[in-house]
Amino acid sequence: MAGQIDREVCNLAHRFVQKLDAHVRRVADELGLTPTQVVALRELSDPITARELANRMACEASNATFVLDRLEQQGLVERRPHPTDRRAKQIVLTPAGERRRADVLERLDAYSPLAALSRTQQTSLRDLLRALVT
Amino acid sequence: MAGQIDREVCNLAHRFVQKLDAHVRRVADELGLTPTQVVALRELSDPITARELANRMACEASNATFVLDRLEQQGLVERRPHPTDRRAKQIVLTPAGERRRADVLERLDAYSPLAALSRTQQTSLRDLLRALVT
DNA sequence: TCCATATACTTCGAGTTCAAATGATGCGAG
DNA sequence: CTCGCATCATTTGAACTCGAAGTATATGGA
């Protein structure tokens, strides 16, 4: 049966992503942030636009707005007018935001979700997923 | 860099699961159900317990309670006392629930999320994910 | 120049999720 | 038998998600 393996793979993918989320949640609890804030800080490397953040977070733009509201309230980011596109806004980390981001990265990197796989297995997995997503 | 491939794989997995969710959402819209109801109906094959449903749905028990409330309100399932364990309840599909489930399965199966992969690729993917989740 | 279409951001509602607390029942160790 | 701990189901609260609708700006072509 074709549906058989479909089912299992979907279920496993779901569980794997849940595992990733659980780790993010753990880090968020440690740092007194919410999970989405952790992900947003992870992705906020350079000054980027809100849409670009949504792309990196793989979510809708409305979610980016939502999390940026919170981060802005906490003084971790700043919304500046975009230099060339007046529709857009440039998101910039404040100094406090930079420090927070450093904490986030340090804790996130203290765990490799792919540790159970060898290097060649990791690249196989990457290639298979690439084929599925595009 | 190790973190490099970690990042990409996690992102790809996230996007793949989003694609799966989008399909479920589409089916849910077509049938006038919510996405979670669709997933619950898919998993409700035999009379099972609420905990078992949560396991199959890969979610917390409280979510199973939540979705069962809705399905019960709509007359699609029934909660019966469990024959041997008085803590548990047996979830049974009503005739209307059986019909609904048939619709759900038909539409869900009309699309294979793994169509982009060959059979051997599918089993490779399954094995890699198995190793990650356990 | 002016209009049609596309894009950036935001607001809002409905539905989901997890996690913690609660009450009832099962079950094994002493 | 009974005490202590595990398990089933439920309730509740905070946060997250999507998608649709609305406003402002951009951009290409008539």
XYZ file of C-alpha atoms (C1' of nucleotides) in Angstrom:
328
model
C 0.000 0.000 0.000
C 1.233 3.468 -0.889
C -0.809 5.253 1.770
C 0.852 3.145 4.432
C 4.286 4.690 4.119
C 2.825 8.126 3.432
C 1.081 7.961 6.765
C 4.142 6.936 8.682
C 6.439 9.496 7.107
C 3.983 12.312 7.760
C 3.596 11.219 11.322
C 7.350 10.980 11.848
C 7.918 14.396 10.296
C 5.290 15.793 12.597
C 6.952 14.269 15.613
C 10.374 15.482 14.569
C 9.141 19.052 14.249
C 7.461 18.739 17.634
C 10.803 17.735 19.047
C 12.383 20.827 17.563
C 9.604 22.967 18.974
C 10.060 21.422 22.389
C 13.708 22.417 22.401
C 12.841 25.973 21.415
C 10.255 26.019 24.181
C 12.815 24.871 26.692
C 15.187 27.640 25.702
C 12.351 30.142 25.784
C 11.454 29.150 29.335
C 15.065 29.460 30.445
C 15.295 32.966 29.042
C 11.851 34.229 29.968
C 10.799 34.586 26.345
C 8.053 32.998 24.312
C 8.939 30.335 21.740
C 8.163 32.573 18.786
C 10.298 35.330 20.201
C 13.198 32.892 20.383
C 12.778 31.932 16.741
C 12.462 35.566 15.697
C 15.642 36.538 17.534
C 17.447 33.625 15.964
C 16.530 34.867 12.493
C 17.148 38.560 13.105
C 20.765 38.719 12.069
C 21.043 41.771 9.862
C 18.607 44.635 9.564
C 15.849 42.997 7.547
C 12.289 43.760 6.626
C 9.272 42.259 8.344
C 8.438 40.236 5.283
C 11.940 38.826 5.134
C 11.605 37.825 8.764
C 8.347 36.034 7.990
C 10.102 34.204 5.154
C 12.921 33.105 7.423
C 10.496 32.016 10.105
C 8.395 30.231 7.487
C 5.180 31.834 8.644
C 2.609 34.394 7.542
C 3.462 38.065 7.630
C 0.792 38.663 10.251
C 2.708 36.490 12.678
C 5.836 38.516 12.138
C 3.867 41.648 12.975
C 2.606 39.955 16.109
C 5.982 38.864 17.427
C 7.623 42.165 16.473
C 5.010 44.008 18.533
C 6.108 42.057 21.591
C 9.810 42.388 20.924
C 9.371 46.099 20.412
C 7.441 46.470 23.660
C 10.342 44.794 25.428
C 12.835 47.122 23.763
C 14.626 44.362 21.897
C 13.958 45.594 18.380
C 13.149 48.849 16.668
C 11.023 49.464 13.592
C 12.588 52.074 11.373
C 11.311 53.432 8.097
C 12.867 51.599 5.222
C 15.408 53.773 3.370
C 14.106 53.085 -0.133
C 10.638 51.533 0.208
C 8.160 53.542 2.196
C 5.776 50.591 2.503
C 8.337 48.522 4.303
C 10.034 48.825 7.676
C 13.513 47.956 8.688
C 13.783 45.813 11.779
C 16.879 46.517 13.846
C 18.033 44.893 17.058
C 18.698 47.265 19.937
C 21.825 46.679 22.030
C 19.637 44.810 24.524
C 18.261 42.817 21.612
C 21.764 41.901 20.503
C 22.588 40.597 23.957
C 19.365 38.630 24.084
C 20.056 37.160 20.698
C 23.504 36.041 21.781
C 21.931 34.177 24.703
C 19.386 32.597 22.422
C 21.962 31.372 19.930
C 24.207 30.010 22.612
C 21.459 27.892 24.146
C 19.937 26.793 20.875
C 23.283 25.599 19.584
C 23.917 23.599 22.746
C 21.830 20.846 21.173
C 21.944 19.282 17.763
C 18.609 17.847 16.686
C 20.413 15.755 14.079
C 22.905 14.195 16.445
C 21.444 10.738 15.872
C 22.516 10.803 12.235
C 25.916 10.543 10.605
C 27.089 13.310 8.361
C 26.154 11.473 5.179
C 22.740 10.631 6.593
C 22.197 14.292 7.378
C 22.888 15.334 3.820
C 20.661 12.553 2.481
C 17.860 13.797 4.687
C 18.454 17.333 3.528
C 18.283 16.308 -0.121
C 15.104 14.289 0.339
C 13.375 17.140 2.139
C 14.535 19.619 -0.466
C 12.900 17.506 -3.156
C 9.659 17.423 -1.176
C 9.423 21.102 -0.388
C 10.138 22.586 -3.770
C 29.904 23.946 9.688
C 27.650 21.626 11.629
C 25.021 24.206 12.500
C 24.632 25.067 8.872
C 23.033 21.820 7.815
C 21.110 21.567 11.083
C 19.485 24.852 10.294
C 18.524 23.924 6.808
C 17.134 20.516 7.684
C 15.018 21.936 10.495
C 13.705 24.609 8.214
C 12.903 22.120 5.472
C 11.155 19.801 7.902
C 9.132 22.720 9.154
C 8.105 23.640 5.640
C 7.222 20.080 4.769
C 4.930 19.782 7.766
C 3.358 23.105 6.851
C 2.629 21.672 3.439
C 0.928 18.701 5.039
C -1.088 21.002 7.270
C -2.137 23.074 4.290
C -3.546 19.996 2.604
C -5.482 19.024 5.702
C -6.799 22.570 5.903
C -7.941 22.425 2.308
C -9.844 19.205 2.936
C -11.301 20.657 6.118
C -12.614 23.680 4.234
C -14.175 21.493 1.583
C -16.013 19.456 4.176
C -16.955 22.231 6.578
C -14.772 20.817 9.344
C -11.801 22.207 11.223
C -8.320 20.836 10.501
C -8.070 19.076 13.831
C -11.423 17.431 13.325
C -10.168 16.073 10.016
C -7.099 14.586 11.654
C -9.146 13.123 14.482
C -11.599 11.475 12.084
C -8.693 10.068 10.111
C -7.321 8.394 13.211
C -10.624 7.177 14.650
C -10.709 3.777 13.003
C -11.691 1.387 15.759
C -13.269 2.176 19.086
C -10.304 3.611 20.938
C -9.688 5.542 24.095
C -9.123 9.289 24.233
C -5.512 8.764 25.206
C -4.950 6.466 22.277
C -6.405 9.104 19.992
C -3.988 11.660 21.416
C -1.140 9.247 20.751
C -2.190 8.739 17.149
C -2.614 12.459 16.637
C 0.736 13.094 18.311
C -0.677 15.716 20.644
C -1.503 16.252 24.297
C -4.507 14.527 25.833
C -6.126 17.880 26.463
C -6.321 18.492 22.732
C -8.053 15.188 22.222
C -10.619 16.201 24.821
C -11.095 19.480 23.009
C -11.660 18.029 19.551
C -13.847 15.239 20.914
C -16.095 17.853 22.513
C -16.711 19.387 19.097
C -17.176 16.083 17.316
C -19.613 14.971 19.986
C -21.601 18.211 19.705
C -21.917 17.534 15.985
C -23.077 13.997 16.614
C -20.109 12.380 14.915
C -18.726 10.486 17.896
C -19.996 9.106 21.166
C -18.179 8.756 24.483
C -19.024 5.485 26.163
C -17.774 4.150 29.461
C -14.829 1.866 28.939
C -15.769 -1.780 29.539
C -12.831 -2.639 31.789
C -11.252 0.645 32.954
C -13.590 3.047 34.677
C -11.163 5.966 34.304
C -11.148 5.709 30.531
C -13.796 6.271 27.879
C -14.368 4.502 24.632
C -14.735 6.750 21.602
C -17.091 5.377 18.980
C -18.075 6.845 15.619
C -21.801 7.288 15.065
C -23.209 6.295 11.651
C -22.978 9.963 10.653
C -19.386 9.928 11.894
C -18.587 6.904 9.756
C -19.895 8.665 6.669
C -17.932 11.777 7.496
C -14.808 9.754 8.008
C -15.244 8.100 4.623
C -15.390 11.549 3.001
C -12.302 12.639 4.892
C -10.268 9.613 3.877
C -11.313 9.877 0.276
C -10.176 13.479 -0.022
C -7.021 13.075 2.013
C -5.908 10.132 -0.106
C -6.492 12.082 -3.303
C -3.045 13.586 -2.783
C 0.261 12.001 -1.939
C 2.630 14.340 -0.128
C 5.508 12.044 -1.071
C 4.785 11.967 -4.783
C 8.051 13.747 -5.573
C 10.053 10.810 -4.242
C 10.627 7.344 -5.632
C 9.686 4.351 -3.554
C 13.220 3.748 -2.352
C 13.629 7.417 -1.488
C 10.449 7.246 0.551
C 11.719 4.354 2.613
C 15.085 6.076 3.099
C 13.299 9.129 4.375
C 11.201 7.007 6.684
C 14.264 5.311 8.125
C 16.100 8.581 8.681
C 13.131 10.114 10.444
C 12.648 7.019 12.545
C 16.202 7.333 13.764
C 15.643 10.963 14.664
C 12.384 10.556 16.529
C 13.215 7.612 18.752
C 0.488 60.984 -16.641
C -2.670 57.742 -14.842
C -4.421 53.325 -13.892
C -4.221 48.419 -12.743
C -1.998 45.219 -10.326
C 1.265 43.740 -6.920
C 3.450 44.178 -2.538
C 4.396 45.635 2.656
C 2.391 45.925 6.869
C -1.388 45.645 10.073
C -5.809 44.144 12.384
C -8.984 40.728 13.524
C -11.466 36.245 14.337
C -11.451 31.288 14.686
C -9.014 27.421 15.788
C -4.794 25.030 17.818
C -1.280 24.055 20.814
C 1.098 23.039 25.188
C 1.469 22.762 30.128
C -0.160 22.774 34.728
C -3.744 21.723 38.052
C -7.690 18.680 39.341
C -10.546 14.605 40.337
C -11.358 9.810 39.728
C -9.662 5.278 39.213
C -6.145 1.468 38.785
C -2.399 -1.199 40.645
C 1.692 -2.856 42.881
C 4.476 -3.115 47.323
C 4.442 -3.907 51.837
C -5.920 -4.834 52.764
C -4.203 -0.273 52.170
C -1.018 3.268 51.156
C 1.427 5.645 47.544
C 2.108 6.502 42.982
C 0.777 6.137 38.085
C -2.743 6.920 34.659
C -7.237 8.653 32.261
C -9.866 12.483 31.279
C -10.920 17.229 31.838
C -10.490 22.328 32.644
C -8.102 26.509 32.136
C -4.777 30.094 30.579
C -1.221 31.897 27.578
C 0.568 31.837 23.167
C 0.689 30.757 18.403
C -1.137 30.056 13.660
C -3.589 30.955 9.426
C -6.380 33.553 6.312
C -9.144 37.412 5.056
C -9.774 42.251 4.898
C -7.944 46.994 4.984
C -4.472 50.798 4.210
C -0.437 52.570 2.112
C 2.973 52.478 -1.333
C 5.364 50.707 -5.606
C 5.740 49.626 -10.393
C 4.872 48.603 -15.161
C 2.376 49.757 -19.106
C -1.344 52.467 -21.951
